[in-house]
Amino acid sequence: MKGYETLSLAGLLEENSYPGRGIVLGMTPDGVCSVAVYFIMGRSVNSRNRIFVEEPDGIRTEAFDPAKLSDPSLIIYHPVREAGRGLVVTNGDQTDTICEFLLRGQSFAAALRTREFEPDAPNFTPRISGLLSPDGSYKLSILKANDPEGSNCARQFFEYPGHPGTGHLLHTYVCDGTPIPSFAGEPKRVALPGDIDALTDTVWNSLNPDNKVSLFVRFTNLETRRFEQRLRNKNLEKGAVL
């Protein structure tokens, strides 16, 4: 039935040369682990000059070559942070805003009502955010310009129960362009494998080889809270050239 179709994550990424930054949240087929994925892409030297680095509570972006860093404001941030027993995943410094609100007992939505899209006219890149709860349920949000001038912000929120073998993909751009068109519609329902290395390879190999930059994947056991994670950084691969 249309509307309930589960799509191929690899297919969605392979057919899009520039989805931008993306989040996938979901659950393994056996229902044992929650799944979190975050990837970044880039067209400019500044955007491509990044790697993911592990932190005690998640990961952060870092300039691969500090000499080539021209503007850190929208590219250096903590994409993934633990907040209590939850996991926050975003494409910007709203990660910190969400964590601050959650630790004060306030909501994911309340935090994002204080933020808006990025001030990078004419693209007005959407801020995408996710919250993975300890029971496997999750929330996703996109904040994007409501008109071509960026005069106001549309805020959309989505909530999902965890369902074995499925997740939802939300990314910043429909496709490449000038300006780059913002993601439209609901997050895409996708099938997820039960092996972290298989998922990591699938996402990494499906992203456009010229534009992909870094990838994070985490599986968290819902009962024990133990997790394993993988990082991929194009700039650290043999023969990589900025």
PDB file of C-alpha atoms in Angstrom:
ATOM      1  CA  MET A   1       0.000   0.000   0.000  1.00  0.00           C
ATOM      2  CA  LYS A   2       1.410   3.373  -0.974  1.00  0.00           C
ATOM      3  CA  GLY A   3       2.558   5.370   2.052  1.00  0.00           C
ATOM      4  CA  TYR A   4       3.742   2.287   3.911  1.00  0.00           C
ATOM      5  CA  GLU A   5       6.448   1.262   1.457  1.00  0.00           C
ATOM      6  CA  THR A   6       9.852   0.421   2.910  1.00  0.00           C
ATOM      7  CA  LEU A   7      12.556   1.726   0.581  1.00  0.00           C
ATOM      8  CA  SER A   8      16.156   0.775  -0.063  1.00  0.00           C
ATOM      9  CA  LEU A   9      18.556   3.071   1.787  1.00  0.00           C
ATOM     10  CA  ALA A  10      21.273   2.314  -0.754  1.00  0.00           C
ATOM     11  CA  GLY A  11      18.913   3.100  -3.624  1.00  0.00           C
ATOM     12  CA  LEU A  12      17.869   6.454  -2.187  1.00  0.00           C
ATOM     13  CA  LEU A  13      21.476   7.525  -1.657  1.00  0.00           C
ATOM     14  CA  GLU A  14      22.868   6.175  -4.917  1.00  0.00           C
ATOM     15  CA  GLU A  15      20.357   8.091  -7.023  1.00  0.00           C
ATOM     16  CA  ASN A  16      21.125  11.420  -5.314  1.00  0.00           C
ATOM     17  CA  SER A  17      24.513  13.039  -5.929  1.00  0.00           C
ATOM     18  CA  TYR A  18      24.002  15.535  -3.128  1.00  0.00           C
ATOM     19  CA  PRO A  19      21.571  14.747  -0.290  1.00  0.00           C
ATOM     20  CA  GLY A  20      23.852  16.937   1.871  1.00  0.00           C
ATOM     21  CA  ARG A  21      23.842  15.914   5.515  1.00  0.00           C
ATOM     22  CA  GLY A  22      21.642  13.028   6.594  1.00  0.00           C
ATOM     23  CA  ILE A  23      20.257  11.203   9.627  1.00  0.00           C
ATOM     24  CA  VAL A  24      18.868   7.677   9.843  1.00  0.00           C
ATOM     25  CA  LEU A  25      17.282   6.424  13.068  1.00  0.00           C
ATOM     26  CA  GLY A  26      15.699   3.020  13.524  1.00  0.00           C
ATOM     27  CA  MET A  27      16.022  -0.531  14.855  1.00  0.00           C
ATOM     28  CA  THR A  28      17.763  -3.774  13.897  1.00  0.00           C
ATOM     29  CA  PRO A  29      15.622  -6.619  12.467  1.00  0.00           C
ATOM     30  CA  ASP A  30      15.783  -8.607  15.723  1.00  0.00           C
ATOM     31  CA  GLY A  31      14.575  -5.625  17.766  1.00  0.00           C
ATOM     32  CA  VAL A  32      17.609  -5.859  20.040  1.00  0.00           C
ATOM     33  CA  CYS A  33      19.436  -2.662  19.046  1.00  0.00           C
ATOM     34  CA  SER A  34      18.555   0.872  18.109  1.00  0.00           C
ATOM     35  CA  VAL A  35      20.360   2.310  15.079  1.00  0.00           C
ATOM     36  CA  ALA A  36      21.734   5.802  14.513  1.00  0.00           C
ATOM     37  CA  VAL A  37      23.447   6.994  11.326  1.00  0.00           C
ATOM     38  CA  TYR A  38      24.787  10.435  10.470  1.00  0.00           C
ATOM     39  CA  PHE A  39      26.667  11.442   7.325  1.00  0.00           C
ATOM     40  CA  ILE A  40      28.058  14.675   5.931  1.00  0.00           C
ATOM     41  CA  MET A  41      28.891  15.711   2.387  1.00  0.00           C
ATOM     42  CA  GLY A  42      30.496  18.811   0.924  1.00  0.00           C
ATOM     43  CA  ARG A  43      31.005  20.752  -2.300  1.00  0.00           C
ATOM     44  CA  SER A  44      33.418  23.458  -1.124  1.00  0.00           C
ATOM     45  CA  VAL A  45      36.980  23.007   0.140  1.00  0.00           C
ATOM     46  CA  ASN A  46      35.847  24.265   3.549  1.00  0.00           C
ATOM     47  CA  SER A  47      33.030  21.709   3.791  1.00  0.00           C
ATOM     48  CA  ARG A  48      35.172  18.837   2.554  1.00  0.00           C
ATOM     49  CA  ASN A  49      37.987  19.686   4.964  1.00  0.00           C
ATOM     50  CA  ARG A  50      36.466  17.729   7.857  1.00  0.00           C
ATOM     51  CA  ILE A  51      36.664  14.500   9.785  1.00  0.00           C
ATOM     52  CA  PHE A  52      34.599  12.937  12.571  1.00  0.00           C
ATOM     53  CA  VAL A  53      36.409  12.526  15.897  1.00  0.00           C
ATOM     54  CA  GLU A  54      35.155  10.497  18.862  1.00  0.00           C
ATOM     55  CA  GLU A  55      34.220  12.290  22.093  1.00  0.00           C
ATOM     56  CA  PRO A  56      33.284  10.705  25.461  1.00  0.00           C
ATOM     57  CA  ASP A  57      29.601  11.492  24.835  1.00  0.00           C
ATOM     58  CA  GLY A  58      29.493  11.197  21.038  1.00  0.00           C
ATOM     59  CA  ILE A  59      31.427  12.728  18.160  1.00  0.00           C
ATOM     60  CA  ARG A  60      32.508  16.122  16.870  1.00  0.00           C
ATOM     61  CA  THR A  61      33.636  17.491  13.531  1.00  0.00           C
ATOM     62  CA  GLU A  62      37.199  18.723  13.186  1.00  0.00           C
ATOM     63  CA  ALA A  63      39.174  20.404  10.410  1.00  0.00           C
ATOM     64  CA  PHE A  64      41.359  17.821   8.713  1.00  0.00           C
ATOM     65  CA  ASP A  65      43.803  20.540   7.612  1.00  0.00           C
ATOM     66  CA  PRO A  66      43.532  23.535   9.988  1.00  0.00           C
ATOM     67  CA  ALA A  67      45.291  25.767   7.444  1.00  0.00           C
ATOM     68  CA  LYS A  68      42.395  25.298   5.015  1.00  0.00           C
ATOM     69  CA  LEU A  69      39.650  26.133   7.539  1.00  0.00           C
ATOM     70  CA  SER A  70      38.088  29.412   6.385  1.00  0.00           C
ATOM     71  CA  ASP A  71      34.833  29.611   8.385  1.00  0.00           C
ATOM     72  CA  PRO A  72      34.100  27.223  11.268  1.00  0.00           C
ATOM     73  CA  SER A  73      30.668  28.632  12.149  1.00  0.00           C
ATOM     74  CA  LEU A  74      28.470  26.094  10.328  1.00  0.00           C
ATOM     75  CA  ILE A  75      30.834  23.153   9.869  1.00  0.00           C
ATOM     76  CA  ILE A  76      32.462  22.611  13.289  1.00  0.00           C
ATOM     77  CA  TYR A  77      30.018  21.216  15.858  1.00  0.00           C
ATOM     78  CA  HIS A  78      29.033  18.104  17.857  1.00  0.00           C
ATOM     79  CA  PRO A  79      26.693  16.095  15.609  1.00  0.00           C
ATOM     80  CA  VAL A  80      26.107  13.335  18.163  1.00  0.00           C
ATOM     81  CA  ARG A  81      25.782  13.648  21.939  1.00  0.00           C
ATOM     82  CA  GLU A  82      24.294  11.500  24.664  1.00  0.00           C
ATOM     83  CA  ALA A  83      21.628  13.212  26.759  1.00  0.00           C
ATOM     84  CA  GLY A  84      20.775  11.048  29.742  1.00  0.00           C
ATOM     85  CA  ARG A  85      19.815   7.696  28.208  1.00  0.00           C
ATOM     86  CA  GLY A  86      18.884   9.269  24.882  1.00  0.00           C
ATOM     87  CA  LEU A  87      21.024  10.057  21.853  1.00  0.00           C
ATOM     88  CA  VAL A  88      20.825  13.381  20.022  1.00  0.00           C
ATOM     89  CA  VAL A  89      21.895  13.520  16.362  1.00  0.00           C
ATOM     90  CA  THR A  90      21.866  16.761  14.363  1.00  0.00           C
ATOM     91  CA  ASN A  91      23.581  18.618  11.541  1.00  0.00           C
ATOM     92  CA  GLY A  92      24.654  21.638  13.600  1.00  0.00           C
ATOM     93  CA  ASP A  93      25.144  23.271  16.965  1.00  0.00           C
ATOM     94  CA  GLN A  94      21.473  22.698  17.785  1.00  0.00           C
ATOM     95  CA  THR A  95      22.769  19.434  19.260  1.00  0.00           C
ATOM     96  CA  ASP A  96      23.867  21.449  22.274  1.00  0.00           C
ATOM     97  CA  THR A  97      20.551  23.339  22.453  1.00  0.00           C
ATOM     98  CA  ILE A  98      18.590  20.073  22.494  1.00  0.00           C
ATOM     99  CA  CYS A  99      20.837  18.516  25.143  1.00  0.00           C
ATOM    100  CA  GLU A 100      20.524  21.589  27.377  1.00  0.00           C
ATOM    101  CA  PHE A 101      16.719  21.527  27.157  1.00  0.00           C
ATOM    102  CA  LEU A 102      16.483  17.773  27.771  1.00  0.00           C
ATOM    103  CA  LEU A 103      18.727  17.947  30.823  1.00  0.00           C
ATOM    104  CA  ARG A 104      16.421  20.663  32.213  1.00  0.00           C
ATOM    105  CA  GLY A 105      13.412  18.403  31.730  1.00  0.00           C
ATOM    106  CA  GLN A 106      12.150  20.246  28.645  1.00  0.00           C
ATOM    107  CA  SER A 107      11.284  18.748  25.286  1.00  0.00           C
ATOM    108  CA  PHE A 108      13.020  18.133  21.982  1.00  0.00           C
ATOM    109  CA  ALA A 109      10.406  20.287  20.241  1.00  0.00           C
ATOM    110  CA  ALA A 110      10.726  23.126  22.745  1.00  0.00           C
ATOM    111  CA  ALA A 111      14.462  23.262  22.111  1.00  0.00           C
ATOM    112  CA  LEU A 112      14.033  23.455  18.348  1.00  0.00           C
ATOM    113  CA  ARG A 113      11.407  26.170  18.574  1.00  0.00           C
ATOM    114  CA  THR A 114      14.276  28.430  19.678  1.00  0.00           C
ATOM    115  CA  ARG A 115      16.272  27.668  16.504  1.00  0.00           C
ATOM    116  CA  GLU A 116      15.828  28.050  12.753  1.00  0.00           C
ATOM    117  CA  PHE A 117      17.519  27.134   9.454  1.00  0.00           C
ATOM    118  CA  GLU A 118      21.155  28.039   8.808  1.00  0.00           C
ATOM    119  CA  PRO A 119      21.941  31.640   7.738  1.00  0.00           C
ATOM    120  CA  ASP A 120      23.689  30.608   4.511  1.00  0.00           C
ATOM    121  CA  ALA A 121      21.617  32.461   1.890  1.00  0.00           C
ATOM    122  CA  PRO A 122      20.553  31.657  -0.770  1.00  0.00           C
ATOM    123  CA  ASN A 123      20.555  27.969   0.289  1.00  0.00           C
ATOM    124  CA  PHE A 124      19.140  28.467   3.809  1.00  0.00           C
ATOM    125  CA  THR A 125      20.267  24.950   4.667  1.00  0.00           C
ATOM    126  CA  PRO A 126      17.702  23.192   6.871  1.00  0.00           C
ATOM    127  CA  ARG A 127      18.609  22.154  10.388  1.00  0.00           C
ATOM    128  CA  ILE A 128      17.795  18.471  10.753  1.00  0.00           C
ATOM    129  CA  SER A 129      17.696  16.819  14.170  1.00  0.00           C
ATOM    130  CA  GLY A 130      16.910  13.462  15.726  1.00  0.00           C
ATOM    131  CA  LEU A 131      16.386  12.057  19.217  1.00  0.00           C
ATOM    132  CA  LEU A 132      16.748   8.327  19.778  1.00  0.00           C
ATOM    133  CA  SER A 133      15.001   7.237  22.986  1.00  0.00           C
ATOM    134  CA  PRO A 134      16.116   4.316  25.212  1.00  0.00           C
ATOM    135  CA  ASP A 135      13.019   2.269  24.291  1.00  0.00           C
ATOM    136  CA  GLY A 136      13.909   2.416  20.573  1.00  0.00           C
ATOM    137  CA  SER A 137      11.350   5.060  19.615  1.00  0.00           C
ATOM    138  CA  TYR A 138      12.637   8.214  17.954  1.00  0.00           C
ATOM    139  CA  LYS A 139      11.852  11.742  16.856  1.00  0.00           C
ATOM    140  CA  LEU A 140      13.010  13.655  13.783  1.00  0.00           C
ATOM    141  CA  SER A 141      12.708  17.329  12.914  1.00  0.00           C
ATOM    142  CA  ILE A 142      13.513  19.703  10.087  1.00  0.00           C
ATOM    143  CA  LEU A 143      13.652  23.501  10.349  1.00  0.00           C
ATOM    144  CA  LYS A 144      13.650  25.160   6.943  1.00  0.00           C
ATOM    145  CA  ALA A 145      12.984  28.458   5.217  1.00  0.00           C
ATOM    146  CA  ASN A 146       9.325  29.060   4.470  1.00  0.00           C
ATOM    147  CA  ASP A 147      10.013  31.277   1.455  1.00  0.00           C
ATOM    148  CA  PRO A 148      12.878  32.032  -0.992  1.00  0.00           C
ATOM    149  CA  GLU A 149      13.921  35.093   1.005  1.00  0.00           C
ATOM    150  CA  GLY A 150      14.298  33.204   4.265  1.00  0.00           C
ATOM    151  CA  SER A 151      12.003  35.627   6.052  1.00  0.00           C
ATOM    152  CA  ASN A 152      10.512  32.994   8.360  1.00  0.00           C
ATOM    153  CA  CYS A 153      10.973  29.397   9.457  1.00  0.00           C
ATOM    154  CA  ALA A 154       8.792  26.312   9.024  1.00  0.00           C
ATOM    155  CA  ARG A 155       9.278  23.705  11.756  1.00  0.00           C
ATOM    156  CA  GLN A 156       8.230  20.102  11.183  1.00  0.00           C
ATOM    157  CA  PHE A 157       8.331  17.271  13.734  1.00  0.00           C
ATOM    158  CA  PHE A 158       7.911  13.523  13.267  1.00  0.00           C
ATOM    159  CA  GLU A 159       7.634  10.782  15.926  1.00  0.00           C
ATOM    160  CA  TYR A 160       8.025   7.057  15.328  1.00  0.00           C
ATOM    161  CA  PRO A 161       7.826   3.903  17.457  1.00  0.00           C
ATOM    162  CA  GLY A 162      10.784   1.614  16.972  1.00  0.00           C
ATOM    163  CA  HIS A 163       9.960  -1.143  14.467  1.00  0.00           C
ATOM    164  CA  PRO A 164      12.320  -4.076  13.866  1.00  0.00           C
ATOM    165  CA  GLY A 165      14.265  -3.826  10.628  1.00  0.00           C
ATOM    166  CA  THR A 166      13.147  -0.334   9.680  1.00  0.00           C
ATOM    167  CA  GLY A 167      14.240   3.252  10.132  1.00  0.00           C
ATOM    168  CA  HIS A 168      13.669   6.706   8.685  1.00  0.00           C
ATOM    169  CA  LEU A 169      16.027   8.824   6.581  1.00  0.00           C
ATOM    170  CA  LEU A 170      15.982  12.624   6.727  1.00  0.00           C
ATOM    171  CA  HIS A 171      18.492  14.739   4.824  1.00  0.00           C
ATOM    172  CA  THR A 172      19.017  18.414   4.090  1.00  0.00           C
ATOM    173  CA  TYR A 173      18.644  18.661   0.288  1.00  0.00           C
ATOM    174  CA  VAL A 174      16.378  17.188  -2.365  1.00  0.00           C
ATOM    175  CA  CYS A 175      19.322  17.097  -4.772  1.00  0.00           C
ATOM    176  CA  ASP A 176      22.190  19.256  -6.014  1.00  0.00           C
ATOM    177  CA  GLY A 177      21.421  22.683  -7.457  1.00  0.00           C
ATOM    178  CA  THR A 178      21.999  26.440  -7.284  1.00  0.00           C
ATOM    179  CA  PRO A 179      20.565  27.314  -4.848  1.00  0.00           C
ATOM    180  CA  ILE A 180      20.285  23.835  -3.360  1.00  0.00           C
ATOM    181  CA  PRO A 181      16.624  22.823  -2.858  1.00  0.00           C
ATOM    182  CA  SER A 182      15.664  21.885   0.696  1.00  0.00           C
ATOM    183  CA  PHE A 183      14.320  18.439   1.600  1.00  0.00           C
ATOM    184  CA  ALA A 184      10.542  18.228   1.190  1.00  0.00           C
ATOM    185  CA  GLY A 185       7.954  15.807   2.561  1.00  0.00           C
ATOM    186  CA  GLU A 186       8.198  13.170   5.271  1.00  0.00           C
ATOM    187  CA  PRO A 187      11.351  11.253   6.225  1.00  0.00           C
ATOM    188  CA  LYS A 188      11.780   8.160   4.058  1.00  0.00           C
ATOM    189  CA  ARG A 189      11.038   4.758   5.599  1.00  0.00           C
ATOM    190  CA  VAL A 190      14.002   2.463   4.889  1.00  0.00           C
ATOM    191  CA  ALA A 191      15.040  -1.132   5.543  1.00  0.00           C
ATOM    192  CA  LEU A 192      17.923  -1.677   7.972  1.00  0.00           C
ATOM    193  CA  PRO A 193      20.216  -4.724   8.267  1.00  0.00           C
ATOM    194  CA  GLY A 194      21.222  -6.349  11.536  1.00  0.00           C
ATOM    195  CA  ASP A 195      24.971  -6.041  11.000  1.00  0.00           C
ATOM    196  CA  ILE A 196      26.711  -2.760  11.768  1.00  0.00           C
ATOM    197  CA  ASP A 197      29.502  -3.315   9.265  1.00  0.00           C
ATOM    198  CA  ALA A 198      27.056  -4.157   6.506  1.00  0.00           C
ATOM    199  CA  LEU A 199      25.116  -0.952   7.184  1.00  0.00           C
ATOM    200  CA  THR A 200      28.297   1.120   7.373  1.00  0.00           C
ATOM    201  CA  ASP A 201      29.549  -0.244   4.065  1.00  0.00           C
ATOM    202  CA  THR A 202      26.154   0.187   2.417  1.00  0.00           C
ATOM    203  CA  VAL A 203      25.826   3.854   3.354  1.00  0.00           C
ATOM    204  CA  TRP A 204      29.452   4.752   2.671  1.00  0.00           C
ATOM    205  CA  ASN A 205      29.548   3.025  -0.706  1.00  0.00           C
ATOM    206  CA  SER A 206      26.198   4.526  -1.744  1.00  0.00           C
ATOM    207  CA  LEU A 207      27.186   8.152  -1.096  1.00  0.00           C
ATOM    208  CA  ASN A 208      28.542  10.095  -4.068  1.00  0.00           C
ATOM    209  CA  PRO A 209      32.325   9.489  -4.049  1.00  0.00           C
ATOM    210  CA  ASP A 210      33.197  13.083  -4.927  1.00  0.00           C
ATOM    211  CA  ASN A 211      30.946  14.704  -2.320  1.00  0.00           C
ATOM    212  CA  LYS A 212      30.967  12.346   0.671  1.00  0.00           C
ATOM    213  CA  VAL A 213      33.052  13.448   3.669  1.00  0.00           C
ATOM    214  CA  SER A 214      32.332  11.454   6.869  1.00  0.00           C
ATOM    215  CA  LEU A 215      30.008   8.822   8.301  1.00  0.00           C
ATOM    216  CA  PHE A 216      28.967   7.737  11.820  1.00  0.00           C
ATOM    217  CA  VAL A 217      27.015   4.554  12.635  1.00  0.00           C
ATOM    218  CA  ARG A 218      26.022   3.324  16.112  1.00  0.00           C
ATOM    219  CA  PHE A 219      24.131   0.228  17.289  1.00  0.00           C
ATOM    220  CA  THR A 220      22.919   0.405  20.927  1.00  0.00           C
ATOM    221  CA  ASN A 221      21.603  -2.628  22.807  1.00  0.00           C
ATOM    222  CA  LEU A 222      18.235  -1.528  24.186  1.00  0.00           C
ATOM    223  CA  GLU A 223      18.547  -3.688  27.300  1.00  0.00           C
ATOM    224  CA  THR A 224      22.189  -3.313  28.335  1.00  0.00           C
ATOM    225  CA  ARG A 225      22.791   0.148  26.738  1.00  0.00           C
ATOM    226  CA  ARG A 226      26.127  -1.113  25.443  1.00  0.00           C
ATOM    227  CA  PHE A 227      26.926   0.137  21.972  1.00  0.00           C
ATOM    228  CA  GLU A 228      29.341  -0.303  19.124  1.00  0.00           C
ATOM    229  CA  GLN A 229      30.014   2.312  16.522  1.00  0.00           C
ATOM    230  CA  ARG A 230      31.892   2.943  13.289  1.00  0.00           C
ATOM    231  CA  LEU A 231      33.435   6.081  11.805  1.00  0.00           C
ATOM    232  CA  ARG A 232      34.467   6.616   8.193  1.00  0.00           C
ATOM    233  CA  ASN A 233      36.425   9.684   7.068  1.00  0.00           C
ATOM    234  CA  LYS A 234      37.251  10.175   3.412  1.00  0.00           C
ATOM    235  CA  ASN A 235      40.187  12.435   4.313  1.00  0.00           C
ATOM    236  CA  LEU A 236      41.794   9.609   6.288  1.00  0.00           C
ATOM    237  CA  GLU A 237      41.510   7.075   3.500  1.00  0.00           C
ATOM    238  CA  LYS A 238      44.615   6.161   1.554  1.00  0.00           C
ATOM    239  CA  GLY A 239      45.102   8.431  -1.429  1.00  0.00           C
ATOM    240  CA  ALA A 240      42.409  10.928  -0.375  1.00  0.00           C
ATOM    241  CA  VAL A 241      42.814  14.418  -1.839  1.00  0.00           C
ATOM    242  CA  LEU A 242      40.955  17.512  -0.676  1.00  0.00           C
TER     243      LEU A 242
END
